Coordinates of C-alpha atoms in Angstrom, one line a residue:
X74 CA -5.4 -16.1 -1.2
X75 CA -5.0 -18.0 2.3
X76 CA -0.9 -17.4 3.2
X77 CA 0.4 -20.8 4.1
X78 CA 3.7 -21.7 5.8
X79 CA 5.6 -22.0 2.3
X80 CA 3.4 -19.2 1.0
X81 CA 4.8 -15.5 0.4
X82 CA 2.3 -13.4 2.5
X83 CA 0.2 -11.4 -0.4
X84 CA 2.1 -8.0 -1.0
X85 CA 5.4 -9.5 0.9
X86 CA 7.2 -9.3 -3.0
X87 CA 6.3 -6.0 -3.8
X88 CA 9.5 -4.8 -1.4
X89 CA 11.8 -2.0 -4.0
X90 CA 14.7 -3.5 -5.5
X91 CA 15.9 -0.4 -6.6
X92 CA 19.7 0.2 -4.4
X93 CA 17.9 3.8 -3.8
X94 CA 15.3 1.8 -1.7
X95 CA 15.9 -1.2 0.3
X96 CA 13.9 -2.6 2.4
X97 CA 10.5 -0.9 2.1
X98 CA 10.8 2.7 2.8
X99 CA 12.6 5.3 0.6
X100 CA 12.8 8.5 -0.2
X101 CA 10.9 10.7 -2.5
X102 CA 13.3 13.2 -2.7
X103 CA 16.9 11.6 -2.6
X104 CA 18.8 14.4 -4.0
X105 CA 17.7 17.1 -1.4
X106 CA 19.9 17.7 1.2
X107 CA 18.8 16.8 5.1
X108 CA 17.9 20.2 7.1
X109 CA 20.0 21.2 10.0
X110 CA 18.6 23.3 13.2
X111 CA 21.9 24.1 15.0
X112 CA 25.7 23.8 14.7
X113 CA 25.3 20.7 17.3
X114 CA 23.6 18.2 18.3
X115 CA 22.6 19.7 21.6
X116 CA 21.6 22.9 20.0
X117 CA 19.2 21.2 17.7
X118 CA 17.9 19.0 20.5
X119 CA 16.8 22.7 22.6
X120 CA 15.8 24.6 19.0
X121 CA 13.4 21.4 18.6
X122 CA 11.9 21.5 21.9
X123 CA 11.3 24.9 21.9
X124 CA 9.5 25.0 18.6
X125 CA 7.9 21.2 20.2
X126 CA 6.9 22.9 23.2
X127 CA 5.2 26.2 20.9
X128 CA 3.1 23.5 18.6
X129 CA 1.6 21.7 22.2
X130 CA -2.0 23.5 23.5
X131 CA -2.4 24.4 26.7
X132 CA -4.4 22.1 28.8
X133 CA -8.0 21.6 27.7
X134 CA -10.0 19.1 29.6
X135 CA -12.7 16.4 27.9
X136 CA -15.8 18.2 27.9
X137 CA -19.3 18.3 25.9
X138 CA -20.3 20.7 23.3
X139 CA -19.3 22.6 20.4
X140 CA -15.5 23.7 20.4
X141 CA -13.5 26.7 18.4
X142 CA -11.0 23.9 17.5
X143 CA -13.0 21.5 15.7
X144 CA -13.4 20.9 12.4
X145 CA -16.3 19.9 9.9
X146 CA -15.0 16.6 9.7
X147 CA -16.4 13.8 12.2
X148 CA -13.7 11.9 14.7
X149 CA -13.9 8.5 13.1
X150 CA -12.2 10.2 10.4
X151 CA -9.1 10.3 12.7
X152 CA -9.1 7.1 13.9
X153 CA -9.4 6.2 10.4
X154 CA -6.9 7.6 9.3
X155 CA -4.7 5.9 12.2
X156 CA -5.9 2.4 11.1
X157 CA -4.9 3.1 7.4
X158 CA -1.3 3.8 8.5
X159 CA -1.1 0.6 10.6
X160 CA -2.3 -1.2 7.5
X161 CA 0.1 0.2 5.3
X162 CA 3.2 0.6 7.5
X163 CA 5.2 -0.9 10.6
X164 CA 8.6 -0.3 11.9
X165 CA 9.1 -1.3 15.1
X166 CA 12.7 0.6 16.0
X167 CA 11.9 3.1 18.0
X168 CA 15.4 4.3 18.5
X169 CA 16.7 7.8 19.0
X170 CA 20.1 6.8 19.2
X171 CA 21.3 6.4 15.8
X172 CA 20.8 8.2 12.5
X173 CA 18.0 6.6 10.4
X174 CA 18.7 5.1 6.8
X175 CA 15.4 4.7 5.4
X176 CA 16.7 1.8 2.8
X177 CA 17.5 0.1 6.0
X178 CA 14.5 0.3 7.4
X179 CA 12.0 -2.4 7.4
X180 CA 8.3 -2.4 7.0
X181 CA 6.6 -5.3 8.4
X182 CA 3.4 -4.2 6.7
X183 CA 2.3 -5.1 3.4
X184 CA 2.9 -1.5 1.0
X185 CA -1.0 -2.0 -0.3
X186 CA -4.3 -1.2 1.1
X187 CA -5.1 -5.5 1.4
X188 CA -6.3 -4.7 5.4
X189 CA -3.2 -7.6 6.3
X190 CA -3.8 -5.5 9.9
X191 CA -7.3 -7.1 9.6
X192 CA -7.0 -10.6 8.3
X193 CA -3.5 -11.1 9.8
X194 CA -2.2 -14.7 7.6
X195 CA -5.5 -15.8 7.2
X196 CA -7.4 -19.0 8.5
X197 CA -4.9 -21.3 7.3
X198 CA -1.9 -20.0 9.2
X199 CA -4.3 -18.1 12.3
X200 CA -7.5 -20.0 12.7
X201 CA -7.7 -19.1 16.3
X202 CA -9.0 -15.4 14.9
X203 CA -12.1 -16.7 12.7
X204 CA -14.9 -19.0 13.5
X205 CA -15.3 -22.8 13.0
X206 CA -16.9 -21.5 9.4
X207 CA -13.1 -20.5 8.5
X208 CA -14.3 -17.9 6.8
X209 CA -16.1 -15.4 9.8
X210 CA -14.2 -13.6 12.4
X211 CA -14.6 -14.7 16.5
X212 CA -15.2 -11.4 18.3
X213 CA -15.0 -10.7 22.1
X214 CA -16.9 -10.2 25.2
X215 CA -19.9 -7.9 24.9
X216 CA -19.8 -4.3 25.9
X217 CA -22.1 -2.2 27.4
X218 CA -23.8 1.2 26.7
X219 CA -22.8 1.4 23.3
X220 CA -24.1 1.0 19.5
X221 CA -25.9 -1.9 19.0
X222 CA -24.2 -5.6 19.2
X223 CA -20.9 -3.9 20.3
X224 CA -18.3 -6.3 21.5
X225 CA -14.9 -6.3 22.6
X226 CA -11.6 -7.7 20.7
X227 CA -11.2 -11.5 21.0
X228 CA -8.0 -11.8 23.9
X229 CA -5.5 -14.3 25.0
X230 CA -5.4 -14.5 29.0
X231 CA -3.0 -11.6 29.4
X232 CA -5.7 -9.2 27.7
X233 CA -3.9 -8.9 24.4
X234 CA -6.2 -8.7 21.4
X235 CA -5.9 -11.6 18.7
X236 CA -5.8 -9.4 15.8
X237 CA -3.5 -9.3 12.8
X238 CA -1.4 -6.2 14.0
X239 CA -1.1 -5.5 17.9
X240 CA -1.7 -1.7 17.4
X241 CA -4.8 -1.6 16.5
X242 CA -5.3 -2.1 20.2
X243 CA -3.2 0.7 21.0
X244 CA -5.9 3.1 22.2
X245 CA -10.1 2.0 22.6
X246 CA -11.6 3.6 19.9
X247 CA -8.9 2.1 17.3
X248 CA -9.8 -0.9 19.0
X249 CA -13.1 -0.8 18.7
X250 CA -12.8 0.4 14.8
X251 CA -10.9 -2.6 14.4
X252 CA -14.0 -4.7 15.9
X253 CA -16.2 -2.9 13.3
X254 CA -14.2 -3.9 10.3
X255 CA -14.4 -7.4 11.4
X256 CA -18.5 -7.3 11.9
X257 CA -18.0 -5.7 8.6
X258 CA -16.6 -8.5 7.6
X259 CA -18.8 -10.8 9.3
X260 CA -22.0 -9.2 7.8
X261 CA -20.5 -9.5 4.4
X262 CA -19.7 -13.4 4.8
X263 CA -23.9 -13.6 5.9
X264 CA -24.9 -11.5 2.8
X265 CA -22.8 -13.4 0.7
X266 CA -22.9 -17.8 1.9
X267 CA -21.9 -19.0 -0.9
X268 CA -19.1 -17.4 -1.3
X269 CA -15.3 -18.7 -0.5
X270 CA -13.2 -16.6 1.6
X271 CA -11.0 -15.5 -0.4
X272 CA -14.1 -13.4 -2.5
X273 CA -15.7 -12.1 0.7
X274 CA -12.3 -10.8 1.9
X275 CA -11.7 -9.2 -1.8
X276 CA -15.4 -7.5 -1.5
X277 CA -14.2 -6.1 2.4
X278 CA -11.1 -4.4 0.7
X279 CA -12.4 -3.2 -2.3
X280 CA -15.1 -1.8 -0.3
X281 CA -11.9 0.3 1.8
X282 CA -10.1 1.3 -0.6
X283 CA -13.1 2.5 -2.8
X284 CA -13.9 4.6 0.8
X285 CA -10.7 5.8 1.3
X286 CA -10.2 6.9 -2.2
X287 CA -13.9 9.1 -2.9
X288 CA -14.5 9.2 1.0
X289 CA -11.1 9.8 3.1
X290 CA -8.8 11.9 0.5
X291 CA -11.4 14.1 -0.2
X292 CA -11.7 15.1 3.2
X293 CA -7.7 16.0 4.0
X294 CA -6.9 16.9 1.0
X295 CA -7.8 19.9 -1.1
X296 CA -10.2 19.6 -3.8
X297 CA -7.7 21.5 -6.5
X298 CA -4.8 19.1 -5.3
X299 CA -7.0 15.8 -5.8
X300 CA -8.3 17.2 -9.2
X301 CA -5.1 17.5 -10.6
X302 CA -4.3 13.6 -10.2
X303 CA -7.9 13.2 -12.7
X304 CA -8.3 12.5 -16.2
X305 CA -11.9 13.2 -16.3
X306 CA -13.9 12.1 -13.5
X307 CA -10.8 9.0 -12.7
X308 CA -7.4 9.0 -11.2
X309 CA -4.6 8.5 -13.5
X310 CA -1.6 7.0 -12.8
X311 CA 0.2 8.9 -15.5
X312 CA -0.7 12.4 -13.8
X313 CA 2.2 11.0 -11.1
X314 CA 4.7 13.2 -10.8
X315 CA 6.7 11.9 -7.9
X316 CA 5.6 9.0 -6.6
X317 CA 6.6 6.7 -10.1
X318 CA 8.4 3.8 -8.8
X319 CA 5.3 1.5 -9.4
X320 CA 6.9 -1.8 -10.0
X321 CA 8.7 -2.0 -7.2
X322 CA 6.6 0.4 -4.4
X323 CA 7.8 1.5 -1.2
X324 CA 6.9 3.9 1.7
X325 CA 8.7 7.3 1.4
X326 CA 9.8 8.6 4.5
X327 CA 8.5 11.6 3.4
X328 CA 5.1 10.3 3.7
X329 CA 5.5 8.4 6.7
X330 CA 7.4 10.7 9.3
X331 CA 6.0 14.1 7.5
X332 CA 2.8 14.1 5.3
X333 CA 0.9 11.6 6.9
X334 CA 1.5 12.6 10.4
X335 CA -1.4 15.2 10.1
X336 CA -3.9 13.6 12.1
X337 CA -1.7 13.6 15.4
X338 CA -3.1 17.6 15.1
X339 CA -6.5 16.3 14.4
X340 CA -6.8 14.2 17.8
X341 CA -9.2 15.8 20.3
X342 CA -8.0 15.9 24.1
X343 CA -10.5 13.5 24.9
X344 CA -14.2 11.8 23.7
X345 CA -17.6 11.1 25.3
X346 CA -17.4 7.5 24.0
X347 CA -21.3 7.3 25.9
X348 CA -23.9 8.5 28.2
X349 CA -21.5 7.6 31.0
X350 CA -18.1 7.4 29.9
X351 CA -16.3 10.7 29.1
X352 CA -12.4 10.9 29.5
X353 CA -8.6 12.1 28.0
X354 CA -7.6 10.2 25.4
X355 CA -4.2 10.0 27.9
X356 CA -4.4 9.2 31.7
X357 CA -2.7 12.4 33.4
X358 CA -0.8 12.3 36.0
X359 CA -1.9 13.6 39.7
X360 CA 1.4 16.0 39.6
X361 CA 0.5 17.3 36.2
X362 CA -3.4 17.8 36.2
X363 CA -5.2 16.1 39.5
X364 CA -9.2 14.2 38.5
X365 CA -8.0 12.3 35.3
X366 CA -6.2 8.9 36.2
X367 CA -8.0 7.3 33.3
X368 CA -7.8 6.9 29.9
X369 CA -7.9 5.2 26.8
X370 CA -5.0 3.9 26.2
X371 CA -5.5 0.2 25.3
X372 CA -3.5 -3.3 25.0
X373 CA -6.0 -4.4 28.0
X374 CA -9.3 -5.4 27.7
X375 CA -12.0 -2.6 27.3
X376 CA -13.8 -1.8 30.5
X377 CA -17.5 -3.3 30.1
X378 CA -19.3 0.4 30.2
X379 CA -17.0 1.7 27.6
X380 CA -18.9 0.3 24.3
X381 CA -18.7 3.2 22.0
X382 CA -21.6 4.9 20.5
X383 CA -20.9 5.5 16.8
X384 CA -23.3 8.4 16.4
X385 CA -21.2 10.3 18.3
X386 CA -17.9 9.6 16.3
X387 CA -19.5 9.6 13.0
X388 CA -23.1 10.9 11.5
X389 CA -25.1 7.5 11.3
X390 CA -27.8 9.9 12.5
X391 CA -28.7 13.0 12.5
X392 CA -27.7 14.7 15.9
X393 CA -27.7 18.5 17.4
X394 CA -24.3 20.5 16.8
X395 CA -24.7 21.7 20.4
X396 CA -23.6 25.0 22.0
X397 CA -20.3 26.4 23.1
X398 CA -22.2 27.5 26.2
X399 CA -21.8 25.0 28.5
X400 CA -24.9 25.4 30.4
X401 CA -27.5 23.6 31.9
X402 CA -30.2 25.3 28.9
X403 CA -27.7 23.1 26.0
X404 CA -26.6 20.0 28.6
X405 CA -29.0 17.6 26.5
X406 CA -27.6 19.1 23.0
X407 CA -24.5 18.7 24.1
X408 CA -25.0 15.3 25.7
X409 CA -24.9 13.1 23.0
X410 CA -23.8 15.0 19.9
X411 CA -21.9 14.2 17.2
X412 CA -17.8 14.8 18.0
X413 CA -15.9 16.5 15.5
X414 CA -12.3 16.0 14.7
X415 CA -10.0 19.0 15.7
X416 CA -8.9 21.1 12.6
X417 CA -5.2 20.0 10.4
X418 CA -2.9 22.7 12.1
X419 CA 0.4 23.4 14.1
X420 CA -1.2 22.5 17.3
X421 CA -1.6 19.1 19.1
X422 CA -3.8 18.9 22.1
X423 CA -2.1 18.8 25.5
X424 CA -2.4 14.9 26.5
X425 CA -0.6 14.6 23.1
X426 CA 2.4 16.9 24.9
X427 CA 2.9 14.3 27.7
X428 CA 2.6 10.7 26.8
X429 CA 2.1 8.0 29.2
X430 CA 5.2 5.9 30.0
X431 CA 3.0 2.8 28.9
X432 CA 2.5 4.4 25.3
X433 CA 6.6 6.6 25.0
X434 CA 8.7 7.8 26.7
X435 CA 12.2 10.6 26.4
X436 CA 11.0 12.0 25.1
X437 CA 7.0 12.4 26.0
X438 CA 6.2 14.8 23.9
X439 CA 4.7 13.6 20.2
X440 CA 5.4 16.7 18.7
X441 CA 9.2 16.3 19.6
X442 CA 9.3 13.0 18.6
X443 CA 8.2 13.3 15.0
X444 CA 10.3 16.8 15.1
X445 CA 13.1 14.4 16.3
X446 CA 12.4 11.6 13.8
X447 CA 12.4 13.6 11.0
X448 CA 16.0 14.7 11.9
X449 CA 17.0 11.3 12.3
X450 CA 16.0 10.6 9.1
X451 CA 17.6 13.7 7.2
X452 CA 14.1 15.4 6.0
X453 CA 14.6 18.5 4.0
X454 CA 12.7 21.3 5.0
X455 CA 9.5 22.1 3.8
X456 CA 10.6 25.0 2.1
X457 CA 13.1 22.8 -0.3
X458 CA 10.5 19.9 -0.9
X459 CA 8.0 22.6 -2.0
X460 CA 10.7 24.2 -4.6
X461 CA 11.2 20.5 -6.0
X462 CA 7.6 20.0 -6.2
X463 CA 7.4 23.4 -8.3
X464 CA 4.9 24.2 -5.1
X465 CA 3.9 27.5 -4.3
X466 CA 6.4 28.5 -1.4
X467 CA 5.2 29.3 2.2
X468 CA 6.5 33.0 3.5
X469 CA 7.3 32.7 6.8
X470 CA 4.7 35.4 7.8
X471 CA 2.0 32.1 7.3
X472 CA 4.2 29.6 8.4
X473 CA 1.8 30.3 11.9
X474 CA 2.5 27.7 15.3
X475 CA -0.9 27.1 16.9
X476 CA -4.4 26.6 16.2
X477 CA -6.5 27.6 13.2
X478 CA -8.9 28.7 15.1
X479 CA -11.0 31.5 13.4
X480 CA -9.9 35.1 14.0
X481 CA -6.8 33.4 15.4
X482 CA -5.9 33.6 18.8
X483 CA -3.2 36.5 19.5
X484 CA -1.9 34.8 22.8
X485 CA -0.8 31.3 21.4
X486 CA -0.3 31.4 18.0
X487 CA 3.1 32.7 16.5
X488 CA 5.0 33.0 13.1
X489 CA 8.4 30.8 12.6
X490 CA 10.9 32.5 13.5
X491 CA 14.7 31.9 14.2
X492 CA 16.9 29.5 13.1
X493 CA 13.5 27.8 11.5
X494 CA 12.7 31.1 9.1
X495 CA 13.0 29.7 5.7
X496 CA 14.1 26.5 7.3
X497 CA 10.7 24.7 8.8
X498 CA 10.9 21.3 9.1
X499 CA 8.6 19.0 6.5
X500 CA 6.2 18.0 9.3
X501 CA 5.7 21.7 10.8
X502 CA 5.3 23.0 7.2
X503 CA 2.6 20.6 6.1
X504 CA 0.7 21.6 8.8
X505 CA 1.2 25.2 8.3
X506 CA 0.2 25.0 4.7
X507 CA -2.9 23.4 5.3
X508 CA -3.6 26.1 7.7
X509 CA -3.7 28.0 4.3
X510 CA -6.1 25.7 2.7
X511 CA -9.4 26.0 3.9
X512 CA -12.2 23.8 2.3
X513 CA -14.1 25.2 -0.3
X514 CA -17.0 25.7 0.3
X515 CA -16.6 25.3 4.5
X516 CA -18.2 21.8 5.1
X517 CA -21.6 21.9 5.9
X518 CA -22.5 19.9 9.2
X519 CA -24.5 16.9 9.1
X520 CA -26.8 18.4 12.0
X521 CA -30.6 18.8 13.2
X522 CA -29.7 22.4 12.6
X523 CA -29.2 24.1 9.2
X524 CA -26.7 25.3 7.3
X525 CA -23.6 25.2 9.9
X526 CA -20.7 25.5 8.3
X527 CA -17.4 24.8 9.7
X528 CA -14.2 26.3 8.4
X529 CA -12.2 23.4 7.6
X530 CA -8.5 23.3 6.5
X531 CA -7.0 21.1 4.5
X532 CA -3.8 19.2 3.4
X533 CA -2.4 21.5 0.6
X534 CA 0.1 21.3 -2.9
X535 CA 2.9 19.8 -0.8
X536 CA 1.2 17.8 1.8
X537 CA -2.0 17.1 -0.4
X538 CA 0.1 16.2 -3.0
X539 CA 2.6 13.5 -1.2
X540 CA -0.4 12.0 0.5
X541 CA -2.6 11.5 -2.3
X542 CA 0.2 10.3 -4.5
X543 CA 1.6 7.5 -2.0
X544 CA -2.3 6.5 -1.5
X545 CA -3.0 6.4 -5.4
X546 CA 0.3 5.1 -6.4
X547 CA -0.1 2.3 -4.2
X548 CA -3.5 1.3 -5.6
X549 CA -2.1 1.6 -8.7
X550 CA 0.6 -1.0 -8.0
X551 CA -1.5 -3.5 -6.9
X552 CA -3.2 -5.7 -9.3
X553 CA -5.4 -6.9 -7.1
X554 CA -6.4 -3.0 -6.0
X555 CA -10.2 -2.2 -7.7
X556 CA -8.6 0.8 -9.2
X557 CA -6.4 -1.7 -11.2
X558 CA -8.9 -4.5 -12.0
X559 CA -12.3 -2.2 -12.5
X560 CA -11.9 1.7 -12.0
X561 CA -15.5 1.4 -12.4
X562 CA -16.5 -0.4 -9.5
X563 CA -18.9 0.9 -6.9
X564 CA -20.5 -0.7 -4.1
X565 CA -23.2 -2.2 -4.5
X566 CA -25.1 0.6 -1.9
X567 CA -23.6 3.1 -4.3
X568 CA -21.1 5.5 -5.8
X569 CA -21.9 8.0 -2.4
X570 CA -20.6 4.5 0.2
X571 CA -18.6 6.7 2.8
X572 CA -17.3 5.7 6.4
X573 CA -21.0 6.1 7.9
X574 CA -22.4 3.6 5.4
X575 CA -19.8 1.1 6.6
X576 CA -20.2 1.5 10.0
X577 CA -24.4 1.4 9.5
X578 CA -23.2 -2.2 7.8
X579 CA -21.2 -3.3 10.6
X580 CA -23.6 -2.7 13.2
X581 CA -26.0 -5.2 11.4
X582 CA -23.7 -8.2 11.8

């Protein structure tokens, strides 16, 4: 329904009333104790950074062509997964300075999959986001160079998008994902005239979750993991082991500052968005690498020449894989092929180990940050959350800091050692195990050439597992979820609708 001013916001009274969870985040595992990395503060601050600095890549600059560090899953997939996380969750203290108590913290995001991020309060509350119609969404100024019909966020006069959450404008290709799901949107509301608003924007979500359910998991997650959630060929709540607080759901900070952090390793250092745009996904500072002062970093309005085109983020055709050899012989291959995400391991890319002051700052690093976060907030290690889970249990000899490159790569990637041997923090160990996980059988690409197979790893049992149960049990808990009101439903295009078929029915509005 249309949130009025006297209206609860749909989702708003699904906050946990248990006293274990206040507010909208908890924890999974109360009982386990918070790991330590020093006898003080100040020696868990350098620990941290050291083991920050080891999971940061040395500098790799944007370029075209194939790459040891990719994946056999497209980019979209990344800035997909960023979207979701901005649908589900917002907490806008970003505060070192005090310990974290997840039941104080708030989430000013709905806990469901109901794309609030997209339609903000609706017409009724926001009608300067939709059309005169009240039921279709304005969009920007065109863009050039890109897709088809590709157009920038609607924006006040200070450049700020007019969009139902504020981050999805936090980088250009977010941005311009977030301008596909309204032409998504849009082109639904033309299929459908007759319909009220209310039912197109029910078809739009059931559309995203069905996609992030047999489309998204499936591609982090490993195929056993996911399996074991099934009664047949459906999910079933009662196969929940952990995630069971349905009547009153929540975010566990589990999920939020650990599990769900794996696609900051799956961010490339930067993206040909074009045939003339190709840059870091970070500025970088003259002092720290001269010839990249641009980015694409958002909360502006996009540059006219920077229109994305999708076939290079996701396979909406069929493109060349391209070469490793960066030559004049595979420039054309190269040119305009389809991007791959980087593989789920202990290594971010560089830009990632020096963020802008405009996006954070003390520290700069993401990798400290979440190492940081999850101190703040009394994680356990990964080691104790797989022992509660009745997980297999990670030896420290493949608890491995780097990139899952094949063959590995002798100079950059280490084992755990020191005061984190047999005491790795959540985040670091998720990303280790999936290290562990390859995909089975290695993804074949969606290229002109055949039978390319990429090894690809995956979230495992203890990062799998959180991630698809927080995804599922959140489904589960919302009546209004299609899992809840037909576990049979498909879209109408077919049981097979993945990411590419959405963004093919974007590009037609």
């Amino acid at each position: 329904m249309v949130a009025k001013h006297s209206s609860l916001i749909r989702g708003l009274a699904a906050a946990g009333a248990d006293p274990n969870f206040q507010g909208r985040f908890g924890r999974l595992f109360p009982e386990l104790k918070g790991a330590t990395y020093g006898s003080t503060s100040t020696e868990e601050d350098h620990n941290l950074g050291k083991l920050a600095k080891a999971m940061v890549s040395s500098f790799d600059p944007p370029k075209d062509g194939a790459d040891d560090e990719e994946s056999g899953i497209p980019a979209l997939y990344t800035y997909l997964g960023q979207f979701i996380d901005h649908d589900l969750t917002f907490d806008p203290d970003g505060s070192f300075q005090k310990q974290k108590d997840p039941n104080a913290t708030i989430d000013f995001r709905t806990p469901a999959f109901d794309l609030d991020n997209v339609y903000g309060r609706g017409p009724g509350d926001q009608p300067y986001m939709y059309d005169t119609d009240q039921k279709s969404f304005l969009l920007g100024d065109p863009l050039t160079l890109g897709s088809a019909g590709a157009r920038d966020l609607q924006r006040n006069g200070a450049g700020r998008a007019l969009i139902g959450d504020p981050r999805n404008d936090e980088n250009s290709i977010v941005s311009q994902l977030q301008g596909l799901f309204l032409r998504f949107h849009n082109h639904l509301v033309a299929r459908h005239p007759h319909q009220e608003f209310q039912e197109v924007q029910k078809l739009v979500r059931h559309h995203y979750q069905y996609m992030v359910v047999n489309d998204f998991l499936p591609r982090i997650i490993n195929k056993d993991v996911l399996s074991a959630l099934k009664t047949g060929t459906h999910y079933d709540r009662k196969k929940l082991a952990f995630f069971t607080k349905l009547a009153s759901p929540f975010l566990p900070v589990e999920f939020s500052i650990a599990a769900y952090r794996l696609g900051h390793s799956m961010v490339r250092p930067g993206y040909r968005l074009n045939d003339a745009t190709l840059l870091p996904i970070f500025p970088l500072p003259a002092e720290v690498k001269p010839g990249f002062p641009e980015g694409f970093t958002g909360f502006r309005k996009l540059i006219t020449d920077w229109g994305i085109d999708w076939g290079r983020f996701i396979d909406i055709d069929t493109r060349s894989y391209g070469s490793k050899t960066l030559d004049d012989a595979h420039k054309v291959a190269n040119f305009k092929r389809l991007q791959l995400a980087y593989r789920i391991d202990t290594a971010l890319v560089d830009p990632l180990g020096s963020l802008p002051p405009a996006v954070a700052s003390n520290p700069s690093s993401l990798a400290l940050r979440n190492l940081k976060r999850s101190r703040e907030f009394n994680l356990p290690t990964g080691q104790a959350v797989a022992v509660r889970m009745g997980a297999p249990v990670l030896h420290d000899d493949h608890i491995l800091i780097g990139q899952a490159v094949d063959g590995g790569k002798p100079d950059s990637i280490v084992k755990v050692a020191g005061i984190f041997a047999g005491n790795c923090p959540l985040w670091s160990y998720i990303l280790a195990e999936a290290m562990q996980n390859l995909q089975t059988p290695a993804p074949t690409l969606p290229v002109t050439e055949a039978n390319i197979a990429v090894n690809t790893p995956q979230l495992g049992p203890v990062g799998g597992r959180i991630v698809a149960e927080v995804f599922l049990g959140l489904l589960f808990a919302d009546s209004g979820s299609y899992l809840n009101e037909n576990p049979d439903w498909k879209p109408p295009t077919g049981a097979l609708f993945q990411l590419k078929d959405f963004v093919k029915m974007a590009l037609e509005a």
